[in-house]
Amino acid sequence: MDKYILAIESSCDDTSAAVFRNNVVLSNKVAGQAIHEQYGGVVPELASREHQKNIVPVVDVALKEAGITANQINAVAYTRGPGLMGSLLVGVSFAKGFALANNIPLIEVNHLQAHVLAHFIQEENNKIEQPEFPFLCLLVSGGNSQIILVKDYLDMEIIGQTIDDAAGEAFDKCAKVMGLPYPGGPLIDKYAKSGNPDAFSFAKPSVKNYDYSFSGLKTSFLYFLRDNIKTNPEFINENKEDLCASLQKTIVDILLLKLTKAAKDLNINHLALAGGVSANSELRQRFLDLADNKTKTFIPKFSYTTDNAAMVGISGYYKYLKNIFGSQSNAPFSRIDF
Ligand code: KG4
């Protein structure tokens, strides 16, 4: 019999609700929070307040669009962590209340695991090709940069991760020192399109195994700008495109070097990309270019790579199949490992 799952995501600054019939997404609504733009980053207290305003209308629209009523839902899946505590609490409290009111089970979802499982979301009348186990997933977002060995839907191992900043943070922080608004990642992508990626070179880290580090790059970028501004106050304006292209190339080089090394060492042929930074056009193109007659590459649809509840719904579905349910007494986690 078909199972209907309501999914809730509220870990950072997007309030999202999705409805699934088994592994098929019926609706996936996201309310973003423009309020943070003026502060140059997400303000946690403001994020929680916006979630409070958005959660009920977003769920309402998701149910309506799916053509499903609350009493048809078999379980409610929600992001338990990691994320901002105040933001998580809004989604967690809503999910618990919804589960109690409808007498249905709760399913706790790890936000990072959900980014990976976004590759398994299916759409009505549109079969989406999926990676085969085991595969490697490069998860790059504003808060994480990880290489994950995915052995099964719910069996994942982080084999490499950033020891300091995430790739998205590197984009955003470097954009900030150039005077670009938050989030700067998409703007760097935009300006890079008309710049020369070999105009400047920046420090690449030397980190062990499959780990990443981006704080050195950020510092080297900052010092490079500072030194050049001393002799030419217009240096950033005059070189914006080249700076963005060179910085972006460096970040993508760093990300793909470790991924290809891991794939070679572990002899894995299916590679997947996940997280908000996978929107970056150079990363997407160079990642897709890794495909050959042996290697296959996978990137989910854009709407499933940024923070969204559809990825929580698909994770909930695979947990439901294994009868892995949560508890009303469990609190959210701001930090969590698989
Ligand atoms: O996964 P995500 O939506 O949420 C968080 O983890 O917060 O990722 C957001 C991150 C931000 O750092 C943003 O600047 C970055 O993804 N990002 C991009 C692009 N689009 C979003 N970075 C580079 N190029 C892009 N086109």
Short mmCIF file of C-alpha atoms and ligand atoms in Angstrom, two decimals:
data_model
loop_
_atom_site.label_atom_id
_atom_site.label_comp_id
_atom_site.label_asym_id
_atom_site.label_seq_id
_atom_site.Cartn_x
_atom_site.Cartn_y
_atom_site.Cartn_z
CA MET A 1 0.00 0.00 0.00
CA ASP A 2 1.19 3.53 -0.76
CA LYS A 3 2.77 5.45 2.11
CA TYR A 4 2.46 9.23 2.39
CA ILE A 5 5.15 11.16 4.22
CA LEU A 6 5.18 14.82 5.22
CA ALA A 7 8.74 16.18 5.45
CA ILE A 8 9.94 19.30 7.27
CA GLU A 9 13.30 21.09 6.92
CA SER A 10 14.24 24.13 9.03
CA SER A 11 17.93 23.69 9.88
CA CYS A 12 19.18 27.09 8.70
CA ASP A 13 17.38 29.89 6.87
CA ASP A 14 14.94 28.02 4.61
CA THR A 15 11.56 26.82 5.84
CA SER A 16 10.54 23.89 3.69
CA ALA A 17 7.83 21.23 3.56
CA ALA A 18 7.40 18.36 1.10
CA VAL A 19 4.88 15.57 0.60
CA PHE A 20 5.90 12.15 -0.71
CA ARG A 21 4.01 9.15 -1.99
CA ASN A 22 6.58 6.41 -1.37
CA ASN A 23 9.76 7.64 -3.11
CA VAL A 24 7.90 10.09 -5.38
CA VAL A 25 7.82 13.78 -4.47
CA LEU A 26 4.34 15.29 -4.82
CA SER A 27 5.23 18.79 -3.60
CA ASN A 28 8.32 20.60 -2.31
CA LYS A 29 7.79 24.15 -1.06
CA VAL A 30 10.54 26.43 0.26
CA ALA A 31 10.20 29.84 1.94
CA GLY A 32 13.56 31.65 1.93
CA GLN A 33 14.56 34.48 4.29
CA ALA A 34 15.72 37.63 2.52
CA ILE A 35 16.01 39.39 5.90
CA HIS A 36 19.61 38.14 6.38
CA GLU A 37 20.99 39.84 3.25
CA GLN A 38 21.39 43.19 5.03
CA TYR A 39 23.54 41.57 7.78
CA GLY A 40 26.02 39.75 5.50
CA GLY A 41 25.15 36.32 6.93
CA VAL A 42 22.43 34.33 8.67
CA VAL A 43 21.37 35.84 12.02
CA PRO A 44 20.20 32.82 14.09
CA GLU A 45 17.58 34.63 16.17
CA LEU A 46 16.01 36.22 13.09
CA ALA A 47 16.06 32.85 11.30
CA SER A 48 14.03 31.21 14.11
CA ARG A 49 11.47 34.00 14.06
CA GLU A 50 11.07 33.73 10.28
CA HIS A 51 10.62 29.94 10.58
CA GLN A 52 7.86 30.58 13.15
CA LYS A 53 6.06 32.80 10.65
CA ASN A 54 6.55 30.47 7.68
CA ILE A 55 6.14 26.93 8.94
CA VAL A 56 2.33 26.66 9.01
CA PRO A 57 1.69 28.34 5.62
CA VAL A 58 4.49 26.35 3.95
CA VAL A 59 3.11 23.01 5.20
CA ASP A 60 -0.38 24.08 4.22
CA VAL A 61 0.67 24.88 0.64
CA ALA A 62 2.73 21.65 0.37
CA LEU A 63 -0.28 19.54 1.40
CA LYS A 64 -2.63 21.41 -0.94
CA GLU A 65 -0.28 21.16 -3.90
CA ALA A 66 0.13 17.43 -3.30
CA GLY A 67 -3.65 17.03 -3.06
CA ILE A 68 -3.23 15.22 0.25
CA THR A 69 -4.98 15.94 3.55
CA ALA A 70 -3.32 15.73 6.97
CA ASN A 71 -5.23 12.58 7.88
CA GLN A 72 -3.79 10.72 4.85
CA ILE A 73 -0.20 11.22 6.03
CA ASN A 74 1.42 8.03 7.42
CA ALA A 75 4.52 9.59 9.03
CA VAL A 76 6.24 12.93 9.48
CA ALA A 77 9.96 13.19 8.75
CA TYR A 78 11.94 16.16 10.03
CA THR A 79 15.51 17.42 10.18
CA ARG A 80 16.79 16.74 13.68
CA GLY A 81 20.25 18.21 12.98
CA PRO A 82 22.81 19.45 12.39
CA GLY A 83 21.84 23.09 12.12
CA LEU A 84 21.01 26.22 14.10
CA MET A 85 19.33 25.23 17.36
CA GLY A 86 16.57 27.86 17.27
CA SER A 87 15.78 27.09 13.63
CA LEU A 88 15.71 23.34 14.20
CA LEU A 89 13.43 23.76 17.22
CA VAL A 90 10.69 25.30 15.06
CA GLY A 91 10.64 22.36 12.63
CA VAL A 92 11.04 19.76 15.36
CA SER A 93 8.22 21.21 17.46
CA PHE A 94 5.94 21.42 14.44
CA ALA A 95 6.72 17.83 13.42
CA LYS A 96 6.10 16.53 16.94
CA GLY A 97 2.79 18.39 17.20
CA PHE A 98 1.68 17.15 13.78
CA ALA A 99 2.61 13.55 14.66
CA LEU A 100 0.78 13.72 18.00
CA ALA A 101 -2.32 15.33 16.51
CA ASN A 102 -2.55 12.74 13.73
CA ASN A 103 -1.33 9.80 15.80
CA ILE A 104 1.45 8.91 13.34
CA PRO A 105 5.15 8.12 13.82
CA LEU A 106 8.01 10.60 13.66
CA ILE A 107 11.12 10.01 11.53
CA GLU A 108 14.33 11.81 12.48
CA VAL A 109 16.55 12.82 9.58
CA ASN A 110 20.19 13.86 9.52
CA HIS A 111 20.45 16.95 7.29
CA LEU A 112 23.74 15.82 5.74
CA GLN A 113 22.51 12.32 5.02
CA ALA A 114 19.45 13.95 3.42
CA HIS A 115 21.67 15.97 1.02
CA VAL A 116 23.18 12.67 -0.16
CA LEU A 117 19.83 10.88 -0.46
CA ALA A 118 18.50 13.73 -2.63
CA HIS A 119 19.94 11.61 -5.47
CA PHE A 120 17.10 9.10 -4.94
CA ILE A 121 14.13 11.50 -5.18
CA GLN A 122 11.79 10.37 -7.93
CA GLU A 123 9.21 12.53 -9.71
CA GLU A 124 5.82 11.60 -11.12
CA ASN A 125 6.18 10.58 -14.79
CA ASN A 126 9.91 11.39 -14.79
CA LYS A 127 12.34 8.57 -14.02
CA ILE A 128 15.51 10.08 -12.59
CA GLU A 129 18.73 8.07 -13.01
CA GLN A 130 20.36 7.20 -9.71
CA PRO A 131 23.90 6.30 -8.64
CA GLU A 132 24.61 2.68 -7.72
CA PHE A 133 26.12 1.61 -4.38
CA PRO A 134 28.84 2.03 -3.41
CA PHE A 135 29.36 5.58 -4.66
CA LEU A 136 31.24 8.65 -3.51
CA CYS A 137 29.33 11.83 -2.78
CA LEU A 138 31.03 15.22 -2.65
CA LEU A 139 28.82 17.21 -0.28
CA VAL A 140 29.57 20.92 -0.50
CA SER A 141 27.42 23.53 1.22
CA GLY A 142 27.64 26.66 3.33
CA GLY A 143 28.39 24.59 6.42
CA ASN A 144 30.04 21.41 5.14
CA SER A 145 32.58 20.01 2.71
CA GLN A 146 32.76 16.25 2.90
CA ILE A 147 33.57 13.22 0.79
CA ILE A 148 31.14 10.48 1.78
CA LEU A 149 31.39 6.82 0.89
CA VAL A 150 27.76 5.76 0.40
CA LYS A 151 27.40 2.00 0.87
CA ASP A 152 23.60 1.89 1.09
CA TYR A 153 20.69 4.29 1.64
CA LEU A 154 21.35 4.46 5.35
CA ASP A 155 24.96 3.29 5.48
CA MET A 156 27.42 6.12 4.87
CA GLU A 157 30.96 6.84 5.97
CA ILE A 158 32.61 10.27 5.91
CA ILE A 159 36.06 9.59 4.50
CA GLY A 160 37.16 13.21 4.23
CA GLN A 161 35.97 16.58 5.48
CA THR A 162 37.03 20.14 6.00
CA ILE A 163 39.18 20.79 9.02
CA ASP A 164 38.13 24.46 9.11
CA ASP A 165 35.88 26.43 6.71
CA ALA A 166 33.42 24.83 4.29
CA ALA A 167 33.69 25.48 0.54
CA GLY A 168 30.55 27.66 0.62
CA GLU A 169 32.05 29.68 3.47
CA ALA A 170 35.21 30.18 1.41
CA PHE A 171 33.11 31.56 -1.46
CA ASP A 172 31.02 33.75 0.87
CA LYS A 173 33.90 35.08 3.00
CA CYS A 174 36.09 35.90 -0.01
CA ALA A 175 33.09 37.60 -1.63
CA LYS A 176 32.62 39.63 1.54
CA VAL A 177 36.21 40.93 1.50
CA MET A 178 35.58 42.00 -2.09
CA GLY A 179 32.58 44.00 -0.85
CA LEU A 180 29.97 41.68 -2.40
CA PRO A 181 26.69 41.04 -0.53
CA TYR A 182 25.78 37.74 1.19
CA PRO A 183 25.62 35.04 -0.02
CA GLY A 184 28.55 35.83 -2.29
CA GLY A 185 28.97 32.36 -3.84
CA PRO A 186 26.47 32.91 -6.67
CA LEU A 187 27.97 36.36 -7.42
CA ILE A 188 31.50 34.97 -7.66
CA ASP A 189 30.10 32.40 -10.09
CA LYS A 190 28.47 35.17 -12.13
CA TYR A 191 31.55 37.45 -12.36
CA ALA A 192 33.88 34.49 -12.96
CA LYS A 193 32.11 33.80 -16.24
CA SER A 194 33.77 36.84 -17.84
CA GLY A 195 37.12 36.56 -16.02
CA ASN A 196 40.47 34.85 -16.64
CA PRO A 197 40.87 31.89 -14.24
CA ASP A 198 44.67 32.01 -14.64
CA ALA A 199 45.04 35.73 -13.92
CA PHE A 200 46.03 35.20 -10.27
CA SER A 201 47.07 32.22 -8.20
CA PHE A 202 46.23 31.57 -4.56
CA ALA A 203 47.57 29.19 -1.93
CA LYS A 204 46.31 25.63 -2.13
CA PRO A 205 46.32 23.72 1.15
CA SER A 206 48.25 20.60 1.86
CA VAL A 207 46.00 18.51 4.09
CA LYS A 208 46.21 14.80 4.84
CA ASN A 209 44.13 12.04 3.24
CA TYR A 210 40.82 13.21 1.77
CA ASP A 211 40.39 16.16 4.13
CA TYR A 212 39.93 19.75 3.04
CA SER A 213 41.00 23.13 4.37
CA PHE A 214 39.84 26.51 3.09
CA SER A 215 40.93 28.95 5.78
CA GLY A 216 44.44 29.37 4.30
CA LEU A 217 42.98 30.23 0.91
CA LYS A 218 40.69 32.81 2.50
CA THR A 219 43.67 34.42 4.31
CA SER A 220 45.87 34.38 1.22
CA PHE A 221 43.05 36.01 -0.78
CA LEU A 222 42.58 38.66 1.89
CA TYR A 223 46.33 39.51 2.06
CA PHE A 224 46.58 39.54 -1.72
CA LEU A 225 43.78 42.12 -1.95
CA ARG A 226 45.17 44.18 0.94
CA ASP A 227 48.66 44.36 -0.65
CA ASN A 228 47.32 45.33 -4.06
CA ILE A 229 44.87 47.91 -2.71
CA LYS A 230 47.83 49.72 -1.10
CA THR A 231 49.21 50.56 -4.54
CA ASN A 232 45.88 50.74 -6.38
CA PRO A 233 42.72 51.53 -4.35
CA GLU A 234 40.62 50.51 -7.38
CA PHE A 235 42.28 47.08 -7.61
CA ILE A 236 39.13 45.08 -6.73
CA ASN A 237 36.84 47.00 -9.08
CA GLU A 238 39.30 46.86 -11.94
CA ASN A 239 39.95 43.12 -11.53
CA LYS A 240 36.67 41.78 -10.14
CA GLU A 241 36.04 39.26 -12.92
CA ASP A 242 39.61 37.92 -12.94
CA LEU A 243 39.68 37.72 -9.13
CA CYS A 244 36.41 35.75 -9.08
CA ALA A 245 37.49 33.42 -11.88
CA SER A 246 40.88 32.70 -10.28
CA LEU A 247 39.40 32.17 -6.84
CA GLN A 248 36.66 29.91 -8.16
CA LYS A 249 39.14 27.83 -10.16
CA THR A 250 41.27 27.37 -7.02
CA ILE A 251 38.29 26.22 -4.91
CA VAL A 252 37.09 23.79 -7.61
CA ASP A 253 40.66 22.45 -8.11
CA ILE A 254 40.89 21.75 -4.36
CA LEU A 255 37.47 20.04 -4.24
CA LEU A 256 37.96 17.81 -7.27
CA LEU A 257 41.55 16.82 -6.53
CA LYS A 258 40.56 14.98 -3.34
CA LEU A 259 37.42 13.51 -4.87
CA THR A 260 39.28 12.01 -7.84
CA LYS A 261 42.02 10.72 -5.55
CA ALA A 262 39.44 8.98 -3.34
CA ALA A 263 37.66 7.51 -6.38
CA LYS A 264 40.94 6.14 -7.75
CA ASP A 265 42.16 4.77 -4.40
CA LEU A 266 38.83 3.07 -3.63
CA ASN A 267 38.15 2.09 -7.23
CA ILE A 268 34.68 3.67 -7.24
CA ASN A 269 33.06 4.57 -10.56
CA HIS A 270 29.86 6.35 -9.54
CA LEU A 271 30.38 9.92 -8.30
CA ALA A 272 27.69 12.21 -6.92
CA LEU A 273 27.57 15.91 -6.09
CA ALA A 274 25.33 17.39 -3.38
CA GLY A 275 24.76 20.58 -1.35
CA GLY A 276 24.21 24.23 -2.24
CA VAL A 277 27.67 24.83 -3.73
CA SER A 278 26.86 22.25 -6.43
CA ALA A 279 24.98 25.16 -8.06
CA ASN A 280 28.40 26.56 -9.02
CA SER A 281 28.68 26.41 -12.80
CA GLU A 282 32.41 25.63 -12.95
CA LEU A 283 32.13 22.91 -10.29
CA ARG A 284 29.16 21.36 -12.12
CA GLN A 285 30.91 21.39 -15.49
CA ARG A 286 34.23 20.06 -14.27
CA PHE A 287 32.48 17.44 -12.12
CA LEU A 288 30.40 16.27 -15.11
CA ASP A 289 33.61 16.20 -17.21
CA LEU A 290 34.95 13.48 -14.87
CA ALA A 291 32.56 11.06 -16.60
CA ASP A 292 34.06 8.69 -19.13
CA ASN A 293 33.38 5.14 -20.30
CA LYS A 294 34.12 3.90 -16.77
CA THR A 295 32.98 6.74 -14.51
CA LYS A 296 29.38 8.03 -14.17
CA THR A 297 28.52 11.35 -12.56
CA PHE A 298 25.27 12.45 -10.89
CA ILE A 299 23.93 15.85 -9.81
CA PRO A 300 20.36 16.19 -8.49
CA LYS A 301 18.03 18.86 -9.82
CA PHE A 302 18.89 22.33 -8.51
CA SER A 303 15.79 22.49 -6.28
CA TYR A 304 16.95 19.32 -4.49
CA THR A 305 20.55 20.49 -3.91
CA THR A 306 19.92 23.62 -1.82
CA ASP A 307 18.22 23.19 1.55
CA ASN A 308 14.80 21.61 0.88
CA ALA A 309 12.33 19.22 2.47
CA ALA A 310 12.22 16.81 -0.49
CA MET A 311 15.61 15.43 0.54
CA VAL A 312 14.22 14.97 4.06
CA GLY A 313 11.17 13.19 2.63
CA ILE A 314 13.19 10.67 0.63
CA SER A 315 15.36 9.97 3.70
CA GLY A 316 12.18 9.52 5.73
CA TYR A 317 10.87 7.04 3.17
CA TYR A 318 13.95 4.80 3.39
CA LYS A 319 13.81 4.92 7.20
CA TYR A 320 10.09 4.13 7.12
CA LEU A 321 10.82 1.01 5.04
CA LYS A 322 13.16 -0.16 7.78
CA ASN A 323 10.81 0.81 10.62
CA ILE A 324 13.32 3.32 11.99
CA PHE A 325 11.17 5.79 13.89
CA GLY A 326 11.96 8.66 16.24
CA SER A 327 10.66 9.65 19.64
CA GLN A 328 8.62 12.56 20.98
CA SER A 329 11.24 12.96 23.71
CA ASN A 330 14.24 13.48 21.38
CA ALA A 331 15.66 16.99 21.14
CA PRO A 332 17.33 18.47 18.04
CA PHE A 333 21.10 18.35 17.63
CA SER A 334 23.07 21.37 16.47
CA ARG A 335 25.96 19.05 15.61
CA ILE A 336 25.53 15.43 14.63
CA ASP A 337 27.50 12.70 12.88
CA PHE A 338 26.11 9.79 10.93
O1 KG4 B 1 23.41 23.88 1.00
P1 KG4 B 1 23.12 25.33 1.08
O2 KG4 B 1 21.93 25.84 0.31
O3 KG4 B 1 22.90 25.79 2.54
C1 KG4 B 1 23.82 25.91 3.57
O4 KG4 B 1 24.62 25.00 3.81
O5 KG4 B 1 23.73 26.98 4.23
O6 KG4 B 1 24.45 26.08 0.57
C2 KG4 B 1 24.56 27.47 0.57
C3 KG4 B 1 25.96 27.81 0.11
C4 KG4 B 1 26.33 29.28 0.32
O7 KG4 B 1 27.63 29.32 0.87
C5 KG4 B 1 26.32 29.85 -1.10
O8 KG4 B 1 27.19 30.94 -1.30
C6 KG4 B 1 26.76 28.65 -1.90
O9 KG4 B 1 26.09 27.56 -1.30
N1 KG4 B 1 26.40 28.77 -3.30
C7 KG4 B 1 27.29 28.91 -4.30
C8 KG4 B 1 26.55 29.04 -5.50
N2 KG4 B 1 25.22 28.96 -5.18
C9 KG4 B 1 25.14 28.79 -3.83
N3 KG4 B 1 28.63 28.96 -4.27
C10 KG4 B 1 29.26 29.12 -5.46
N4 KG4 B 1 28.63 29.24 -6.64
C11 KG4 B 1 27.28 29.20 -6.70
N5 KG4 B 1 26.65 29.33 -7.89
#
